[in-house]
Amino acid sequence: PDGWVTMQRQTLDYGVGMHTESRLTSWQGWQLRTLPFNNFRPIFPFAIPSLGTVRGRSYLILGGQGTVASEAQWLDGHLPPFGVLDSPGPDELVSGVVPLHGWALDNKGVASVSLIIDGGAPLPLTYGGARPDVCLVWPTYAGCPNVGYVGSFDTSGLTPCHHMLEIQATDSDGNSRVIARRRIIVAP
């Protein structure tokens, strides 16, 4: 139920495990008892669109059943969010109030997204906008399709030069990560 599986030899002291970040729970496996393991894969509950691309992140875990279980459970509670800043673009010349948007995903769900300018205090962004385009590529993640974020910032208090934008996302387990960094140029 937590998105991982293991295939062990009969003594349960060695095998291979896999944890899917999107917490898939259906698996298919093939095993020949004379070998410690053969093959298994998650069963995806979606169809790939024509000429489409589907992405996911999985983690291979080796060891006994107890090791695989504890490592998978640790991953499930400690994986931070990931995502993209779509706009403004890299080294974009900006002025006035600048809109920004992107997306963030997490195995259990994103709790908040913030903008940090030049290492300053985090400015909250609005999270939960519809991004079905993201969830077509990254299906089965928590929150899909409402994984977009939006916001804006005012450049009037910034010097006319390069500035660093960072997008920080925090998940429902409290794990946090800077998911995007982008240099912009404030116009004179």
JSON list of C-alpha atoms in Angstrom, two decimals:
[
{"chain": "A", "resi": 1, "resn": "PRO", "atom": "CA", "xyz": [0.00, 0.00, 0.00]},
{"chain": "A", "resi": 2, "resn": "ASP", "atom": "CA", "xyz": [2.99, 2.37, 0.35]},
{"chain": "A", "resi": 3, "resn": "GLY", "atom": "CA", "xyz": [4.33, 2.03, -3.20]},
{"chain": "A", "resi": 4, "resn": "TRP", "atom": "CA", "xyz": [7.01, -0.61, -2.77]},
{"chain": "A", "resi": 5, "resn": "VAL", "atom": "CA", "xyz": [7.49, -4.32, -3.34]},
{"chain": "A", "resi": 6, "resn": "THR", "atom": "CA", "xyz": [10.20, -6.90, -2.72]},
{"chain": "A", "resi": 7, "resn": "MET", "atom": "CA", "xyz": [11.01, -10.25, -4.23]},
{"chain": "A", "resi": 8, "resn": "GLN", "atom": "CA", "xyz": [13.02, -12.43, -1.82]},
{"chain": "A", "resi": 9, "resn": "ARG", "atom": "CA", "xyz": [14.50, -15.87, -1.78]},
{"chain": "A", "resi": 10, "resn": "GLN", "atom": "CA", "xyz": [12.63, -18.30, 0.48]},
{"chain": "A", "resi": 11, "resn": "THR", "atom": "CA", "xyz": [14.71, -17.44, 3.57]},
{"chain": "A", "resi": 12, "resn": "LEU", "atom": "CA", "xyz": [13.78, -13.72, 3.17]},
{"chain": "A", "resi": 13, "resn": "ASP", "atom": "CA", "xyz": [17.41, -12.75, 3.76]},
{"chain": "A", "resi": 14, "resn": "TYR", "atom": "CA", "xyz": [18.20, -11.49, 0.26]},
{"chain": "A", "resi": 15, "resn": "GLY", "atom": "CA", "xyz": [16.33, -10.08, -2.67]},
{"chain": "A", "resi": 16, "resn": "VAL", "atom": "CA", "xyz": [15.52, -6.96, -4.58]},
{"chain": "A", "resi": 17, "resn": "GLY", "atom": "CA", "xyz": [12.97, -4.29, -3.85]},
{"chain": "A", "resi": 18, "resn": "MET", "atom": "CA", "xyz": [11.59, -1.31, -5.67]},
{"chain": "A", "resi": 19, "resn": "HIS", "atom": "CA", "xyz": [9.94, 1.84, -4.36]},
{"chain": "A", "resi": 20, "resn": "THR", "atom": "CA", "xyz": [7.94, 4.00, -6.76]},
{"chain": "A", "resi": 21, "resn": "GLU", "atom": "CA", "xyz": [7.82, 7.64, -5.78]},
{"chain": "A", "resi": 22, "resn": "SER", "atom": "CA", "xyz": [4.28, 7.97, -7.10]},
{"chain": "A", "resi": 23, "resn": "ARG", "atom": "CA", "xyz": [3.25, 5.17, -4.70]},
{"chain": "A", "resi": 24, "resn": "LEU", "atom": "CA", "xyz": [1.98, 2.64, -7.24]},
{"chain": "A", "resi": 25, "resn": "THR", "atom": "CA", "xyz": [0.50, -0.37, -5.47]},
{"chain": "A", "resi": 26, "resn": "SER", "atom": "CA", "xyz": [-0.07, -3.01, -8.18]},
{"chain": "A", "resi": 27, "resn": "TRP", "atom": "CA", "xyz": [2.84, -5.18, -9.30]},
{"chain": "A", "resi": 28, "resn": "GLN", "atom": "CA", "xyz": [3.56, -8.06, -11.64]},
{"chain": "A", "resi": 29, "resn": "GLY", "atom": "CA", "xyz": [6.44, -10.46, -11.07]},
{"chain": "A", "resi": 30, "resn": "TRP", "atom": "CA", "xyz": [8.17, -13.49, -12.48]},
{"chain": "A", "resi": 31, "resn": "GLN", "atom": "CA", "xyz": [10.33, -15.68, -10.28]},
{"chain": "A", "resi": 32, "resn": "LEU", "atom": "CA", "xyz": [12.30, -18.87, -10.80]},
{"chain": "A", "resi": 33, "resn": "ARG", "atom": "CA", "xyz": [12.89, -20.44, -7.36]},
{"chain": "A", "resi": 34, "resn": "THR", "atom": "CA", "xyz": [16.43, -21.56, -8.25]},
{"chain": "A", "resi": 35, "resn": "LEU", "atom": "CA", "xyz": [17.44, -17.88, -8.52]},
{"chain": "A", "resi": 36, "resn": "PRO", "atom": "CA", "xyz": [17.12, -15.24, -5.78]},
{"chain": "A", "resi": 37, "resn": "PHE", "atom": "CA", "xyz": [14.89, -13.12, -8.03]},
{"chain": "A", "resi": 38, "resn": "ASN", "atom": "CA", "xyz": [13.98, -12.67, -11.64]},
{"chain": "A", "resi": 39, "resn": "ASN", "atom": "CA", "xyz": [11.87, -9.69, -12.60]},
{"chain": "A", "resi": 40, "resn": "PHE", "atom": "CA", "xyz": [8.98, -7.52, -11.46]},
{"chain": "A", "resi": 41, "resn": "ARG", "atom": "CA", "xyz": [7.40, -4.27, -12.51]},
{"chain": "A", "resi": 42, "resn": "PRO", "atom": "CA", "xyz": [4.68, -1.89, -11.40]},
{"chain": "A", "resi": 43, "resn": "ILE", "atom": "CA", "xyz": [1.36, -2.08, -13.19]},
{"chain": "A", "resi": 44, "resn": "PHE", "atom": "CA", "xyz": [0.43, 1.41, -14.28]},
{"chain": "A", "resi": 45, "resn": "PRO", "atom": "CA", "xyz": [-3.25, 2.44, -14.02]},
{"chain": "A", "resi": 46, "resn": "PHE", "atom": "CA", "xyz": [-3.16, 4.73, -17.07]},
{"chain": "A", "resi": 47, "resn": "ALA", "atom": "CA", "xyz": [-2.65, 4.64, -20.80]},
{"chain": "A", "resi": 48, "resn": "ILE", "atom": "CA", "xyz": [0.25, 6.33, -22.55]},
{"chain": "A", "resi": 49, "resn": "PRO", "atom": "CA", "xyz": [-1.03, 8.84, -25.11]},
{"chain": "A", "resi": 50, "resn": "SER", "atom": "CA", "xyz": [-0.04, 8.41, -28.74]},
{"chain": "A", "resi": 51, "resn": "LEU", "atom": "CA", "xyz": [3.53, 9.70, -29.18]},
{"chain": "A", "resi": 52, "resn": "GLY", "atom": "CA", "xyz": [3.44, 10.57, -25.48]},
{"chain": "A", "resi": 53, "resn": "THR", "atom": "CA", "xyz": [6.10, 10.47, -22.81]},
{"chain": "A", "resi": 54, "resn": "VAL", "atom": "CA", "xyz": [5.49, 9.22, -19.30]},
{"chain": "A", "resi": 55, "resn": "ARG", "atom": "CA", "xyz": [7.95, 9.72, -16.47]},
{"chain": "A", "resi": 56, "resn": "GLY", "atom": "CA", "xyz": [8.29, 8.41, -12.95]},
{"chain": "A", "resi": 57, "resn": "ARG", "atom": "CA", "xyz": [10.99, 7.97, -10.35]},
{"chain": "A", "resi": 58, "resn": "SER", "atom": "CA", "xyz": [11.77, 4.61, -8.76]},
{"chain": "A", "resi": 59, "resn": "TYR", "atom": "CA", "xyz": [14.39, 3.41, -6.31]},
{"chain": "A", "resi": 60, "resn": "LEU", "atom": "CA", "xyz": [16.09, 0.01, -6.37]},
{"chain": "A", "resi": 61, "resn": "ILE", "atom": "CA", "xyz": [16.73, -1.53, -2.94]},
{"chain": "A", "resi": 62, "resn": "LEU", "atom": "CA", "xyz": [18.83, -4.65, -2.31]},
{"chain": "A", "resi": 63, "resn": "GLY", "atom": "CA", "xyz": [18.84, -6.76, 0.85]},
{"chain": "A", "resi": 64, "resn": "GLY", "atom": "CA", "xyz": [16.69, -8.88, 3.10]},
{"chain": "A", "resi": 65, "resn": "GLN", "atom": "CA", "xyz": [12.98, -8.27, 3.49]},
{"chain": "A", "resi": 66, "resn": "GLY", "atom": "CA", "xyz": [13.44, -6.20, 6.65]},
{"chain": "A", "resi": 67, "resn": "THR", "atom": "CA", "xyz": [16.07, -3.99, 5.00]},
{"chain": "A", "resi": 68, "resn": "VAL", "atom": "CA", "xyz": [13.94, -3.43, 1.92]},
{"chain": "A", "resi": 69, "resn": "ALA", "atom": "CA", "xyz": [10.89, -2.61, 4.05]},
{"chain": "A", "resi": 70, "resn": "SER", "atom": "CA", "xyz": [12.71, -0.12, 6.28]},
{"chain": "A", "resi": 71, "resn": "GLU", "atom": "CA", "xyz": [14.49, 1.60, 3.37]},
{"chain": "A", "resi": 72, "resn": "ALA", "atom": "CA", "xyz": [11.26, 1.89, 1.38]},
{"chain": "A", "resi": 73, "resn": "GLN", "atom": "CA", "xyz": [9.39, 3.28, 4.39]},
{"chain": "A", "resi": 74, "resn": "TRP", "atom": "CA", "xyz": [12.20, 5.78, 5.02]},
{"chain": "A", "resi": 75, "resn": "LEU", "atom": "CA", "xyz": [12.07, 6.91, 1.38]},
{"chain": "A", "resi": 76, "resn": "ASP", "atom": "CA", "xyz": [8.29, 7.26, 1.52]},
{"chain": "A", "resi": 77, "resn": "GLY", "atom": "CA", "xyz": [8.54, 9.68, 4.44]},
{"chain": "A", "resi": 78, "resn": "HIS", "atom": "CA", "xyz": [11.65, 11.62, 3.38]},
{"chain": "A", "resi": 79, "resn": "LEU", "atom": "CA", "xyz": [11.44, 12.24, -0.37]},
{"chain": "A", "resi": 80, "resn": "PRO", "atom": "CA", "xyz": [11.20, 16.01, -0.93]},
{"chain": "A", "resi": 81, "resn": "PRO", "atom": "CA", "xyz": [9.10, 17.60, -3.68]},
{"chain": "A", "resi": 82, "resn": "PHE", "atom": "CA", "xyz": [10.41, 18.31, -7.17]},
{"chain": "A", "resi": 83, "resn": "GLY", "atom": "CA", "xyz": [9.20, 20.60, -9.92]},
{"chain": "A", "resi": 84, "resn": "VAL", "atom": "CA", "xyz": [9.80, 23.35, -12.44]},
{"chain": "A", "resi": 85, "resn": "LEU", "atom": "CA", "xyz": [9.67, 27.13, -12.72]},
{"chain": "A", "resi": 86, "resn": "ASP", "atom": "CA", "xyz": [8.09, 27.77, -16.14]},
{"chain": "A", "resi": 87, "resn": "SER", "atom": "CA", "xyz": [8.18, 31.58, -16.11]},
{"chain": "A", "resi": 88, "resn": "PRO", "atom": "CA", "xyz": [9.97, 33.96, -15.99]},
{"chain": "A", "resi": 89, "resn": "GLY", "atom": "CA", "xyz": [12.58, 32.49, -18.30]},
{"chain": "A", "resi": 90, "resn": "PRO", "atom": "CA", "xyz": [16.35, 32.28, -17.67]},
{"chain": "A", "resi": 91, "resn": "ASP", "atom": "CA", "xyz": [18.06, 35.70, -17.73]},
{"chain": "A", "resi": 92, "resn": "GLU", "atom": "CA", "xyz": [14.75, 37.31, -18.69]},
{"chain": "A", "resi": 93, "resn": "LEU", "atom": "CA", "xyz": [14.72, 41.10, -18.54]},
{"chain": "A", "resi": 94, "resn": "VAL", "atom": "CA", "xyz": [11.89, 42.06, -16.17]},
{"chain": "A", "resi": 95, "resn": "SER", "atom": "CA", "xyz": [10.36, 45.17, -14.62]},
{"chain": "A", "resi": 96, "resn": "GLY", "atom": "CA", "xyz": [7.34, 46.13, -12.54]},
{"chain": "A", "resi": 97, "resn": "VAL", "atom": "CA", "xyz": [5.18, 43.36, -11.16]},
{"chain": "A", "resi": 98, "resn": "VAL", "atom": "CA", "xyz": [6.40, 40.06, -12.63]},
{"chain": "A", "resi": 99, "resn": "PRO", "atom": "CA", "xyz": [4.07, 37.04, -12.79]},
{"chain": "A", "resi": 100, "resn": "LEU", "atom": "CA", "xyz": [5.57, 33.60, -12.26]},
{"chain": "A", "resi": 101, "resn": "HIS", "atom": "CA", "xyz": [4.27, 30.07, -12.55]},
{"chain": "A", "resi": 102, "resn": "GLY", "atom": "CA", "xyz": [5.37, 26.45, -12.53]},
{"chain": "A", "resi": 103, "resn": "TRP", "atom": "CA", "xyz": [4.51, 23.12, -10.97]},
{"chain": "A", "resi": 104, "resn": "ALA", "atom": "CA", "xyz": [5.54, 20.91, -8.04]},
{"chain": "A", "resi": 105, "resn": "LEU", "atom": "CA", "xyz": [5.00, 17.20, -7.31]},
{"chain": "A", "resi": 106, "resn": "ASP", "atom": "CA", "xyz": [5.54, 15.00, -4.29]},
{"chain": "A", "resi": 107, "resn": "ASN", "atom": "CA", "xyz": [4.89, 11.37, -3.41]},
{"chain": "A", "resi": 108, "resn": "LYS", "atom": "CA", "xyz": [2.34, 12.32, -0.73]},
{"chain": "A", "resi": 109, "resn": "GLY", "atom": "CA", "xyz": [1.41, 15.88, -1.66]},
{"chain": "A", "resi": 110, "resn": "VAL", "atom": "CA", "xyz": [2.80, 19.41, -1.69]},
{"chain": "A", "resi": 111, "resn": "ALA", "atom": "CA", "xyz": [1.81, 21.54, 1.30]},
{"chain": "A", "resi": 112, "resn": "SER", "atom": "CA", "xyz": [3.29, 24.89, 0.20]},
{"chain": "A", "resi": 113, "resn": "VAL", "atom": "CA", "xyz": [5.42, 26.64, -2.41]},
{"chain": "A", "resi": 114, "resn": "SER", "atom": "CA", "xyz": [7.41, 29.84, -1.82]},
{"chain": "A", "resi": 115, "resn": "LEU", "atom": "CA", "xyz": [9.52, 32.30, -3.80]},
{"chain": "A", "resi": 116, "resn": "ILE", "atom": "CA", "xyz": [12.89, 33.38, -2.40]},
{"chain": "A", "resi": 117, "resn": "ILE", "atom": "CA", "xyz": [14.65, 36.34, -4.03]},
{"chain": "A", "resi": 118, "resn": "ASP", "atom": "CA", "xyz": [18.41, 36.66, -3.45]},
{"chain": "A", "resi": 119, "resn": "GLY", "atom": "CA", "xyz": [18.24, 34.49, -0.31]},
{"chain": "A", "resi": 120, "resn": "GLY", "atom": "CA", "xyz": [15.64, 36.70, 1.37]},
{"chain": "A", "resi": 121, "resn": "ALA", "atom": "CA", "xyz": [12.51, 35.77, 3.26]},
{"chain": "A", "resi": 122, "resn": "PRO", "atom": "CA", "xyz": [10.19, 33.27, 1.55]},
{"chain": "A", "resi": 123, "resn": "LEU", "atom": "CA", "xyz": [7.15, 34.76, -0.18]},
{"chain": "A", "resi": 124, "resn": "PRO", "atom": "CA", "xyz": [4.18, 32.36, -0.33]},
{"chain": "A", "resi": 125, "resn": "LEU", "atom": "CA", "xyz": [2.86, 31.36, -3.75]},
{"chain": "A", "resi": 126, "resn": "THR", "atom": "CA", "xyz": [-0.58, 29.96, -4.56]},
{"chain": "A", "resi": 127, "resn": "TYR", "atom": "CA", "xyz": [-0.46, 26.19, -5.04]},
{"chain": "A", "resi": 128, "resn": "GLY", "atom": "CA", "xyz": [-3.12, 23.88, -6.46]},
{"chain": "A", "resi": 129, "resn": "GLY", "atom": "CA", "xyz": [-3.77, 25.20, -9.96]},
{"chain": "A", "resi": 130, "resn": "ALA", "atom": "CA", "xyz": [-4.81, 22.76, -12.68]},
{"chain": "A", "resi": 131, "resn": "ARG", "atom": "CA", "xyz": [-1.84, 21.40, -14.66]},
{"chain": "A", "resi": 132, "resn": "PRO", "atom": "CA", "xyz": [-3.18, 18.38, -16.57]},
{"chain": "A", "resi": 133, "resn": "ASP", "atom": "CA", "xyz": [-0.20, 18.71, -18.94]},
{"chain": "A", "resi": 134, "resn": "VAL", "atom": "CA", "xyz": [2.18, 17.88, -16.08]},
{"chain": "A", "resi": 135, "resn": "CYS", "atom": "CA", "xyz": [0.11, 14.93, -14.88]},
{"chain": "A", "resi": 136, "resn": "LEU", "atom": "CA", "xyz": [-0.01, 13.43, -18.38]},
{"chain": "A", "resi": 137, "resn": "VAL", "atom": "CA", "xyz": [3.80, 13.16, -18.19]},
{"chain": "A", "resi": 138, "resn": "TRP", "atom": "CA", "xyz": [4.04, 12.41, -14.43]},
{"chain": "A", "resi": 139, "resn": "PRO", "atom": "CA", "xyz": [0.84, 10.39, -13.81]},
{"chain": "A", "resi": 140, "resn": "THR", "atom": "CA", "xyz": [-0.34, 8.98, -10.47]},
{"chain": "A", "resi": 141, "resn": "TYR", "atom": "CA", "xyz": [1.34, 11.60, -8.27]},
{"chain": "A", "resi": 142, "resn": "ALA", "atom": "CA", "xyz": [-0.56, 12.97, -5.27]},
{"chain": "A", "resi": 143, "resn": "GLY", "atom": "CA", "xyz": [-2.61, 16.06, -6.09]},
{"chain": "A", "resi": 144, "resn": "CYS", "atom": "CA", "xyz": [-2.83, 15.50, -9.84]},
{"chain": "A", "resi": 145, "resn": "PRO", "atom": "CA", "xyz": [-3.96, 17.42, -11.82]},
{"chain": "A", "resi": 146, "resn": "ASN", "atom": "CA", "xyz": [-3.92, 20.37, -9.35]},
{"chain": "A", "resi": 147, "resn": "VAL", "atom": "CA", "xyz": [-0.14, 20.69, -9.01]},
{"chain": "A", "resi": 148, "resn": "GLY", "atom": "CA", "xyz": [0.50, 24.16, -10.45]},
{"chain": "A", "resi": 149, "resn": "TYR", "atom": "CA", "xyz": [1.67, 27.24, -8.57]},
{"chain": "A", "resi": 150, "resn": "VAL", "atom": "CA", "xyz": [1.35, 30.93, -9.42]},
{"chain": "A", "resi": 151, "resn": "GLY", "atom": "CA", "xyz": [2.36, 34.23, -7.93]},
{"chain": "A", "resi": 152, "resn": "SER", "atom": "CA", "xyz": [4.07, 37.50, -8.67]},
{"chain": "A", "resi": 153, "resn": "PHE", "atom": "CA", "xyz": [6.75, 39.77, -7.29]},
{"chain": "A", "resi": 154, "resn": "ASP", "atom": "CA", "xyz": [7.40, 43.50, -7.50]},
{"chain": "A", "resi": 155, "resn": "THR", "atom": "CA", "xyz": [10.80, 44.57, -8.85]},
{"chain": "A", "resi": 156, "resn": "SER", "atom": "CA", "xyz": [10.47, 48.21, -7.70]},
{"chain": "A", "resi": 157, "resn": "GLY", "atom": "CA", "xyz": [12.54, 47.47, -4.57]},
{"chain": "A", "resi": 158, "resn": "LEU", "atom": "CA", "xyz": [15.28, 45.60, -6.45]},
{"chain": "A", "resi": 159, "resn": "THR", "atom": "CA", "xyz": [18.42, 47.11, -7.95]},
{"chain": "A", "resi": 160, "resn": "PRO", "atom": "CA", "xyz": [18.67, 47.05, -11.76]},
{"chain": "A", "resi": 161, "resn": "CYS", "atom": "CA", "xyz": [20.96, 44.04, -12.15]},
{"chain": "A", "resi": 162, "resn": "HIS", "atom": "CA", "xyz": [20.91, 40.23, -11.97]},
{"chain": "A", "resi": 163, "resn": "HIS", "atom": "CA", "xyz": [18.90, 38.60, -9.19]},
{"chain": "A", "resi": 164, "resn": "MET", "atom": "CA", "xyz": [18.42, 34.95, -8.18]},
{"chain": "A", "resi": 165, "resn": "LEU", "atom": "CA", "xyz": [14.94, 33.47, -7.86]},
{"chain": "A", "resi": 166, "resn": "GLU", "atom": "CA", "xyz": [14.49, 30.21, -5.95]},
{"chain": "A", "resi": 167, "resn": "ILE", "atom": "CA", "xyz": [11.29, 28.22, -5.68]},
{"chain": "A", "resi": 168, "resn": "GLN", "atom": "CA", "xyz": [11.04, 26.21, -2.46]},
{"chain": "A", "resi": 169, "resn": "ALA", "atom": "CA", "xyz": [8.42, 23.48, -2.07]},
{"chain": "A", "resi": 170, "resn": "THR", "atom": "CA", "xyz": [7.48, 21.73, 1.17]},
{"chain": "A", "resi": 171, "resn": "ASP", "atom": "CA", "xyz": [5.52, 18.47, 1.31]},
{"chain": "A", "resi": 172, "resn": "SER", "atom": "CA", "xyz": [2.94, 17.18, 3.76]},
{"chain": "A", "resi": 173, "resn": "ASP", "atom": "CA", "xyz": [5.69, 15.33, 5.69]},
{"chain": "A", "resi": 174, "resn": "GLY", "atom": "CA", "xyz": [7.64, 18.59, 6.21]},
{"chain": "A", "resi": 175, "resn": "ASN", "atom": "CA", "xyz": [10.37, 17.76, 3.67]},
{"chain": "A", "resi": 176, "resn": "SER", "atom": "CA", "xyz": [11.54, 20.85, 1.80]},
{"chain": "A", "resi": 177, "resn": "ARG", "atom": "CA", "xyz": [13.65, 21.43, -1.31]},
{"chain": "A", "resi": 178, "resn": "VAL", "atom": "CA", "xyz": [14.57, 24.26, -3.64]},
{"chain": "A", "resi": 179, "resn": "ILE", "atom": "CA", "xyz": [12.97, 22.86, -6.80]},
{"chain": "A", "resi": 180, "resn": "ALA", "atom": "CA", "xyz": [14.10, 25.61, -9.17]},
{"chain": "A", "resi": 181, "resn": "ARG", "atom": "CA", "xyz": [16.71, 28.37, -9.43]},
{"chain": "A", "resi": 182, "resn": "ARG", "atom": "CA", "xyz": [16.52, 31.05, -12.05]},
{"chain": "A", "resi": 183, "resn": "ARG", "atom": "CA", "xyz": [18.58, 34.20, -12.65]},
{"chain": "A", "resi": 184, "resn": "ILE", "atom": "CA", "xyz": [16.63, 37.19, -13.92]},
{"chain": "A", "resi": 185, "resn": "ILE", "atom": "CA", "xyz": [17.69, 40.71, -14.87]},
{"chain": "A", "resi": 186, "resn": "VAL", "atom": "CA", "xyz": [15.81, 43.69, -13.47]},
{"chain": "A", "resi": 187, "resn": "ALA", "atom": "CA", "xyz": [15.63, 46.43, -16.09]},
{"chain": "A", "resi": 188, "resn": "PRO", "atom": "CA", "xyz": [17.09, 49.87, -15.26]}
]
